[in-house]
Short mmCIF file of C-alpha atoms in Angstrom, two decimals:
data_model
loop_
_atom_site.label_atom_id
_atom_site.label_comp_id
_atom_site.label_asym_id
_atom_site.label_seq_id
_atom_site.Cartn_x
_atom_site.Cartn_y
_atom_site.Cartn_z
CA MET V 10 -36.74 212.72 3.32
CA ARG V 11 -40.22 213.82 2.25
CA ARG V 12 -40.50 217.26 0.69
CA PRO V 13 -42.47 219.72 2.88
CA THR V 14 -45.84 220.74 1.44
CA ILE V 15 -48.08 223.76 1.85
CA MET V 16 -50.22 221.66 4.21
CA ASP V 17 -47.15 220.99 6.41
CA VAL V 18 -46.51 224.74 6.60
CA ALA V 19 -50.17 225.37 7.44
CA ARG V 20 -50.14 222.83 10.31
CA ALA V 21 -46.88 224.19 11.75
CA ALA V 22 -48.08 227.81 11.52
CA GLY V 23 -51.58 227.01 12.81
CA VAL V 24 -53.33 228.57 9.82
CA SER V 25 -55.36 227.40 6.86
CA LYS V 26 -53.88 226.13 3.60
CA GLY V 27 -55.40 229.15 1.85
CA ALA V 28 -53.64 231.56 4.20
CA VAL V 29 -50.33 229.86 3.42
CA SER V 30 -51.01 230.17 -0.30
CA TYR V 31 -51.76 233.90 0.07
CA ALA V 32 -48.59 234.47 2.09
CA LEU V 33 -46.22 232.48 -0.11
CA ASN V 34 -47.52 234.04 -3.31
CA GLY V 35 -47.48 237.61 -1.99
CA ARG V 36 -51.22 238.00 -2.37
CA PRO V 37 -53.59 239.94 -0.08
CA GLY V 38 -55.77 238.01 2.35
CA VAL V 39 -53.57 237.75 5.45
CA SER V 40 -52.12 240.32 7.83
CA GLU V 41 -48.48 241.28 7.58
CA ALA V 42 -47.77 239.64 10.94
CA THR V 43 -49.35 236.37 9.80
CA ARG V 44 -47.53 236.55 6.48
CA ALA V 45 -44.18 237.01 8.27
CA ARG V 46 -44.91 234.07 10.59
CA ILE V 47 -45.87 231.80 7.66
CA LEU V 48 -42.76 232.74 5.72
CA ALA V 49 -40.58 232.06 8.75
CA VAL V 50 -42.16 228.62 9.23
CA ALA V 51 -41.73 227.84 5.52
CA ARG V 52 -38.03 228.69 5.72
CA GLU V 53 -37.60 226.62 8.87
CA LEU V 54 -39.24 223.58 7.24
CA GLY V 55 -37.22 224.01 4.04
CA TRP V 56 -40.30 224.45 1.89
CA ALA V 57 -39.71 225.25 -1.80
CA PRO V 58 -42.27 225.76 -4.58
CA SER V 59 -43.11 222.77 -6.75
CA ASN V 60 -42.24 223.50 -10.36
CA PRO V 61 -44.90 221.15 -11.80
CA ALA V 62 -47.50 222.77 -9.58
CA ARG V 63 -46.46 226.25 -10.67
CA ALA V 64 -46.70 225.17 -14.29
CA LEU V 65 -50.35 224.18 -13.84
CA ALA V 66 -51.31 227.67 -12.76
CA PRO V 67 -52.54 230.05 -15.50
CA GLY V 68 -49.43 231.51 -17.11
CA GLY V 69 -47.33 229.42 -14.75
CA ARG V 70 -43.65 228.69 -15.35
CA VAL V 71 -41.62 225.71 -14.20
CA GLY V 72 -38.42 227.73 -13.81
CA ALA V 73 -36.33 225.68 -16.23
CA ILE V 74 -35.16 225.84 -19.84
CA GLY V 75 -33.87 222.96 -21.92
CA MET V 76 -31.13 222.22 -24.42
CA VAL V 77 -30.73 219.01 -26.40
CA VAL V 78 -27.36 218.13 -27.94
CA ASP V 79 -27.33 215.67 -30.83
CA ARG V 80 -23.62 214.85 -30.89
CA PRO V 81 -21.57 211.71 -30.12
CA ALA V 82 -21.79 211.35 -26.34
CA ARG V 83 -18.15 210.21 -26.14
CA SER V 84 -16.93 213.62 -27.33
CA LEU V 85 -19.14 215.96 -25.30
CA GLY V 86 -17.33 215.42 -22.00
CA ILE V 87 -14.09 216.72 -23.44
CA GLU V 88 -15.25 219.12 -26.17
CA PRO V 89 -14.59 222.64 -24.84
CA PHE V 90 -17.17 224.32 -27.10
CA PHE V 91 -20.24 222.91 -25.37
CA MET V 92 -18.74 223.23 -21.90
CA ARG V 93 -18.15 226.95 -22.52
CA LEU V 94 -21.56 227.40 -24.11
CA VAL V 95 -23.27 225.80 -21.10
CA SER V 96 -21.12 227.94 -18.80
CA GLY V 97 -22.39 231.07 -20.50
CA ILE V 98 -26.01 229.95 -20.32
CA GLU V 99 -25.72 228.98 -16.66
CA THR V 100 -24.03 232.28 -15.79
CA GLU V 101 -26.96 234.19 -17.23
CA LEU V 102 -29.55 231.95 -15.57
CA THR V 103 -28.02 232.08 -12.09
CA SER V 104 -29.39 235.50 -11.23
CA SER V 105 -32.91 234.56 -12.33
CA GLY V 106 -33.14 231.26 -10.44
CA ILE V 107 -33.87 229.34 -13.65
CA ASP V 108 -32.39 225.86 -14.14
CA LEU V 109 -30.92 224.37 -17.33
CA MET V 110 -32.02 220.88 -18.34
CA LEU V 111 -29.47 219.30 -20.68
CA GLN V 112 -30.01 216.09 -22.64
CA VAL V 113 -27.94 214.20 -25.22
CA THR V 114 -29.70 212.33 -28.03
CA GLU V 115 -28.59 209.96 -30.78
CA ASP V 116 -30.37 211.52 -33.76
CA VAL V 117 -32.85 214.20 -34.78
CA ALA V 118 -35.88 211.92 -34.31
CA ALA V 119 -34.91 211.36 -30.67
CA GLU V 120 -34.35 215.09 -30.23
CA LEU V 121 -37.81 215.90 -31.58
CA ALA V 122 -39.29 213.33 -29.20
CA VAL V 123 -37.61 215.07 -26.26
CA TYR V 124 -39.15 218.43 -27.21
CA ARG V 125 -42.60 216.85 -27.50
CA ARG V 126 -42.25 215.20 -24.09
CA TRP V 127 -40.93 218.36 -22.44
CA ALA V 128 -43.83 220.38 -23.85
CA THR V 129 -46.48 217.80 -22.96
CA GLU V 130 -45.20 217.27 -19.42
CA ARG V 131 -44.46 220.99 -18.87
CA ARG V 132 -40.85 220.15 -18.01
CA VAL V 133 -39.34 223.36 -19.41
CA ASP V 134 -40.54 226.86 -20.24
CA GLY V 135 -38.48 227.13 -23.42
CA VAL V 136 -35.46 225.73 -25.21
CA ILE V 137 -32.17 226.76 -26.80
CA MET V 138 -31.60 224.80 -30.01
CA VAL V 139 -28.07 224.20 -31.30
CA ASP V 140 -26.60 222.91 -34.57
CA LEU V 141 -29.18 224.19 -37.04
CA ARG V 142 -29.67 221.60 -39.79
CA VAL V 143 -30.33 221.91 -43.48
CA GLU V 144 -34.15 221.73 -43.83
CA ASP V 145 -34.38 221.56 -40.05
CA PRO V 146 -37.72 220.24 -38.71
CA ARG V 147 -37.24 221.70 -35.24
CA PRO V 148 -38.35 225.33 -35.80
CA ALA V 149 -41.74 224.19 -37.15
CA LEU V 150 -42.15 221.80 -34.22
CA ALA V 151 -41.35 224.56 -31.71
CA ARG V 152 -44.06 226.75 -33.26
CA ASP V 153 -46.61 223.93 -33.34
CA LEU V 154 -46.18 222.69 -29.75
CA PRO V 155 -45.89 225.73 -28.93
CA LEU V 156 -42.50 225.84 -27.21
CA PRO V 157 -40.60 229.14 -26.96
CA ALA V 158 -37.19 228.67 -28.61
CA VAL V 159 -33.99 230.44 -29.58
CA ILE V 160 -31.71 228.91 -32.23
CA LEU V 161 -27.93 229.14 -32.34
CA GLY V 162 -27.41 229.42 -36.08
CA GLY V 163 -29.04 230.96 -39.09
CA PRO V 164 -30.42 233.35 -40.08
CA GLU V 165 -31.60 231.23 -43.03
CA GLY V 166 -33.70 228.18 -42.22
CA THR V 167 -34.89 229.25 -38.78
CA GLY V 168 -38.54 229.51 -39.80
CA GLY V 169 -39.09 232.75 -37.92
CA VAL V 170 -37.68 231.45 -34.63
CA PRO V 171 -35.32 234.07 -33.10
CA CYS V 172 -31.69 233.17 -33.71
CA LEU V 173 -28.18 234.06 -32.62
CA TYR V 174 -25.79 233.67 -35.53
CA THR V 175 -22.33 234.50 -36.89
CA ASP V 176 -21.24 235.09 -40.48
CA ASP V 177 -18.71 232.25 -40.64
CA ALA V 178 -17.78 233.15 -44.22
CA VAL V 179 -15.72 236.08 -42.91
CA SER V 180 -13.50 233.78 -40.84
CA VAL V 181 -13.27 231.14 -43.57
CA ARG V 182 -11.99 233.72 -46.05
CA GLU V 183 -9.44 234.99 -43.55
CA VAL V 184 -8.08 231.48 -42.92
CA VAL V 185 -7.82 230.57 -46.61
CA HIS V 186 -6.12 233.83 -47.59
CA TYR V 187 -3.74 233.52 -44.64
CA LEU V 188 -2.70 229.99 -45.65
CA ALA V 189 -2.39 231.02 -49.30
CA ALA V 190 -0.11 233.89 -48.30
CA LEU V 191 2.10 231.33 -46.51
CA GLY V 192 2.48 229.48 -49.82
CA HIS V 193 -0.06 226.68 -49.37
CA ARG V 194 -1.77 225.45 -52.52
CA ARG V 195 -3.15 222.08 -51.34
CA ILE V 196 -5.62 222.77 -48.54
CA VAL V 197 -8.19 220.35 -47.13
CA ARG V 198 -10.93 221.30 -44.71
CA VAL V 199 -12.06 218.55 -42.33
CA ALA V 200 -15.65 219.53 -41.57
CA GLY V 201 -18.47 218.28 -39.42
CA PRO V 202 -21.51 216.40 -40.76
CA GLU V 203 -22.94 217.67 -44.05
CA PHE V 204 -26.46 218.05 -42.65
CA PHE V 205 -25.51 220.93 -40.35
CA ALA V 206 -26.31 224.33 -41.84
CA HIS V 207 -23.07 225.88 -40.59
CA THR V 208 -21.10 223.06 -42.27
CA ARG V 209 -22.72 223.85 -45.60
CA SER V 210 -22.22 227.62 -45.32
CA ARG V 211 -18.56 227.18 -44.37
CA THR V 212 -18.05 224.76 -47.26
CA GLU V 213 -19.45 227.24 -49.77
CA ALA V 214 -17.31 230.03 -48.31
CA PHE V 215 -14.22 227.79 -48.35
CA ARG V 216 -14.71 226.93 -52.01
CA GLU V 217 -15.18 230.56 -53.02
CA ALA V 218 -12.29 231.82 -50.89
CA ALA V 219 -9.95 229.23 -52.39
CA ARG V 220 -10.96 230.33 -55.90
CA LEU V 221 -10.32 233.98 -55.12
CA ALA V 222 -6.97 233.18 -53.45
CA GLY V 223 -5.80 231.08 -56.39
CA VAL V 224 -5.64 227.84 -54.41
CA ALA V 225 -5.96 225.15 -57.09
CA GLU V 226 -6.42 222.15 -54.77
CA ALA V 227 -8.96 222.88 -52.06
CA ARG V 228 -11.62 220.41 -50.95
CA THR V 229 -13.76 219.49 -47.96
CA VAL V 230 -14.10 216.07 -46.32
CA HIS V 231 -16.50 215.24 -43.51
CA ALA V 232 -16.10 213.75 -40.04
CA ASP V 233 -18.12 213.66 -36.81
CA TYR V 234 -16.19 216.10 -34.56
CA THR V 235 -14.60 213.33 -32.45
CA GLY V 236 -10.87 213.00 -31.97
CA GLU V 237 -10.98 209.41 -33.21
CA GLU V 238 -12.63 210.34 -36.50
CA GLY V 239 -10.37 213.36 -36.89
CA ALA V 240 -7.30 211.13 -36.50
CA ARG V 241 -8.63 208.53 -38.97
CA VAL V 242 -9.35 211.13 -41.64
CA THR V 243 -5.96 212.79 -41.11
CA ARG V 244 -4.07 209.51 -41.54
CA ARG V 245 -5.89 208.87 -44.79
CA LEU V 246 -5.13 212.37 -46.10
CA LEU V 247 -1.46 212.32 -45.17
CA ALA V 248 -0.94 208.87 -46.69
CA THR V 249 -1.88 209.99 -50.23
CA ALA V 250 0.68 210.51 -53.00
CA ASP V 251 0.20 214.31 -52.88
CA PRO V 252 -0.85 215.05 -49.29
CA PRO V 253 -2.27 218.43 -48.35
CA THR V 254 0.13 221.01 -47.00
CA ALA V 255 -2.56 222.63 -44.84
CA LEU V 256 -5.51 221.20 -42.93
CA VAL V 257 -8.39 223.23 -41.49
CA TYR V 258 -10.58 221.51 -38.88
CA ASP V 259 -14.11 222.42 -37.84
CA ASN V 260 -13.36 221.92 -34.14
CA ASP V 261 -10.44 221.78 -31.75
CA LEU V 262 -10.72 218.08 -30.84
CA MET V 263 -10.10 216.95 -34.42
CA ALA V 264 -7.25 219.44 -34.83
CA VAL V 265 -5.50 218.22 -31.67
CA ALA V 266 -5.88 214.62 -32.87
CA ALA V 267 -4.42 215.63 -36.24
CA LEU V 268 -1.35 217.08 -34.55
CA GLY V 269 -0.76 213.71 -32.90
CA VAL V 270 -1.15 211.87 -36.20
CA ALA V 271 1.33 214.19 -37.93
CA SER V 272 3.90 213.43 -35.23
CA GLU V 273 3.18 209.71 -35.50
CA MET V 274 3.75 209.81 -39.28
CA GLY V 275 6.87 211.97 -39.12
CA VAL V 276 5.24 214.98 -40.77
CA ASP V 277 6.77 218.19 -39.46
CA VAL V 278 4.34 220.87 -38.26
CA PRO V 279 4.51 223.56 -39.53
CA GLY V 280 7.41 222.80 -41.89
CA ARG V 281 5.49 220.36 -44.09
CA LEU V 282 1.97 220.75 -42.73
CA SER V 283 0.04 223.67 -41.26
CA ILE V 284 -2.99 223.03 -39.05
CA VAL V 285 -5.84 225.40 -38.16
CA ALA V 286 -8.62 224.71 -35.64
CA TRP V 287 -12.08 226.26 -35.45
CA ASP V 288 -13.02 227.57 -31.98
CA ASP V 289 -9.98 228.40 -29.94
CA SER V 290 -9.76 226.69 -26.55
CA ALA V 291 -7.33 225.70 -23.82
CA LEU V 292 -6.64 222.52 -25.79
CA CYS V 293 -5.27 224.60 -28.68
CA ARG V 294 -2.88 226.43 -26.37
CA LEU V 295 -1.68 223.42 -24.36
CA VAL V 296 -0.41 221.24 -27.23
CA ARG V 297 2.97 221.71 -28.94
CA PRO V 298 3.16 223.35 -31.32
CA SER V 299 0.20 225.38 -30.15
CA LEU V 300 -2.64 225.46 -32.63
CA THR V 301 -3.56 228.39 -34.82
CA ALA V 302 -7.30 228.82 -34.26
CA ILE V 303 -10.45 230.85 -34.88
CA ALA V 304 -11.56 232.39 -31.59
CA ARG V 305 -15.17 233.25 -30.80
CA ASP V 306 -16.83 234.44 -27.59
CA VAL V 307 -18.63 231.15 -26.93
CA VAL V 308 -19.38 231.98 -23.28
CA GLY V 309 -20.78 235.36 -24.32
CA ASN V 310 -22.92 233.67 -26.98
CA GLY V 311 -24.35 231.35 -24.34
CA ARG V 312 -25.25 234.30 -22.16
CA GLU V 313 -26.86 236.15 -25.06
CA ALA V 314 -28.92 233.10 -26.08
CA ALA V 315 -30.20 232.76 -22.50
CA ARG V 316 -31.07 236.49 -22.44
CA MET V 317 -32.96 236.18 -25.71
CA LEU V 318 -34.97 233.21 -24.43
CA GLY V 319 -35.68 235.11 -21.20
CA GLY V 320 -37.10 237.92 -23.31
CA LEU V 321 -39.39 235.49 -25.12
CA LEU V 322 -40.63 234.08 -21.82
CA ALA V 323 -41.35 237.62 -20.64
CA GLU V 324 -43.39 238.08 -23.85
CA GLU V 325 -41.02 240.73 -25.18
CA ARG V 326 -40.13 241.23 -28.83
CA VAL V 327 -36.91 239.35 -29.57
CA ASP V 328 -35.08 239.95 -32.85
CA ASP V 329 -32.27 237.95 -34.46
CA VAL V 330 -28.81 238.83 -33.15
CA GLU V 331 -25.62 238.69 -35.24
CA THR V 332 -22.43 238.18 -33.24
CA PRO V 333 -18.97 239.40 -34.32
CA PRO V 334 -17.04 237.08 -36.67
CA GLY V 335 -14.34 234.86 -35.24
CA GLU V 336 -10.79 236.15 -34.87
CA LEU V 337 -7.85 234.30 -36.43
CA ARG V 338 -5.12 233.69 -33.83
CA PRO V 339 -1.91 232.48 -35.51
CA ARG V 340 0.31 230.21 -33.42
CA GLY V 341 2.99 227.61 -33.90
CA SER V 342 0.99 225.14 -36.01
CA THR V 343 1.05 227.34 -39.12
CA GLY V 344 3.93 228.74 -41.09
CA PRO V 345 5.49 229.16 -44.54
CA LEU V 346 5.66 225.97 -46.55
CA SER V 347 9.19 224.48 -46.57
CA HIS V 348 10.42 223.18 -49.91
#
């Protein structure tokens, strides 16, 4: 069915196109009676403003923001982190009538191309950028386009783009000292890709925390956040001559997969192996034993990021925001090392 236009409203109301424009945009130029009649006809016809048309007007907005996720597509449908983040963003946007445009890309070059296309075609008013990279090219691109942006991550490496960030080192230290107190001296962290800034900062914090806690064998290996890769890495680690007694995963999907591998290989959890997941979720609580995890307010972070971007679009001053550190929630997957 064809979308009703301003001309359709004008014909049905028996007025000029200009009168309809005045009425729909709340501008003077028509009587209140005529304005009411035009608005009633517009509602009856199901007329709605065209976002592209609004964008062409001086200072016009399209009523949408964008977010590009550069992660394996096979994991996004089941990874609770992004579902909760999107939930928070959408919750904040609902009251303002702004839509969220979400796109998945295969690499950073494809992501940059999406931002250029969105800016050129006026598809979005601004963007929320996730997974800040080491030497990230996206902040400079956002400034050059220009495309209003808020970054989840930082505060280093954001190039002056407002960011929402957490000091992950606090949580990393808590996890390492907790495991050390349980008697663990061979700890491996299974992290995400090395090129993510939060991966690097957590790695540095993990190394320093292990030194301070007197953990002689502590190292980081990298995976891609998927359950498949988490399982593969876990099998390799547990098959060594001196396997780790504790594993710390950078997301819940890999930790859940690791729990399955431990069962498959006859490794008792937590008797012989303790497992910790980053970002608590329903998955962590549904498996047995339930997973010890770092809990953050991901939904709240999504809402705050959307509020910050809304402030930018309203041409307000928006400063960086630091969120509270994650909270360690011990459960059945961690315990004293059995000898």
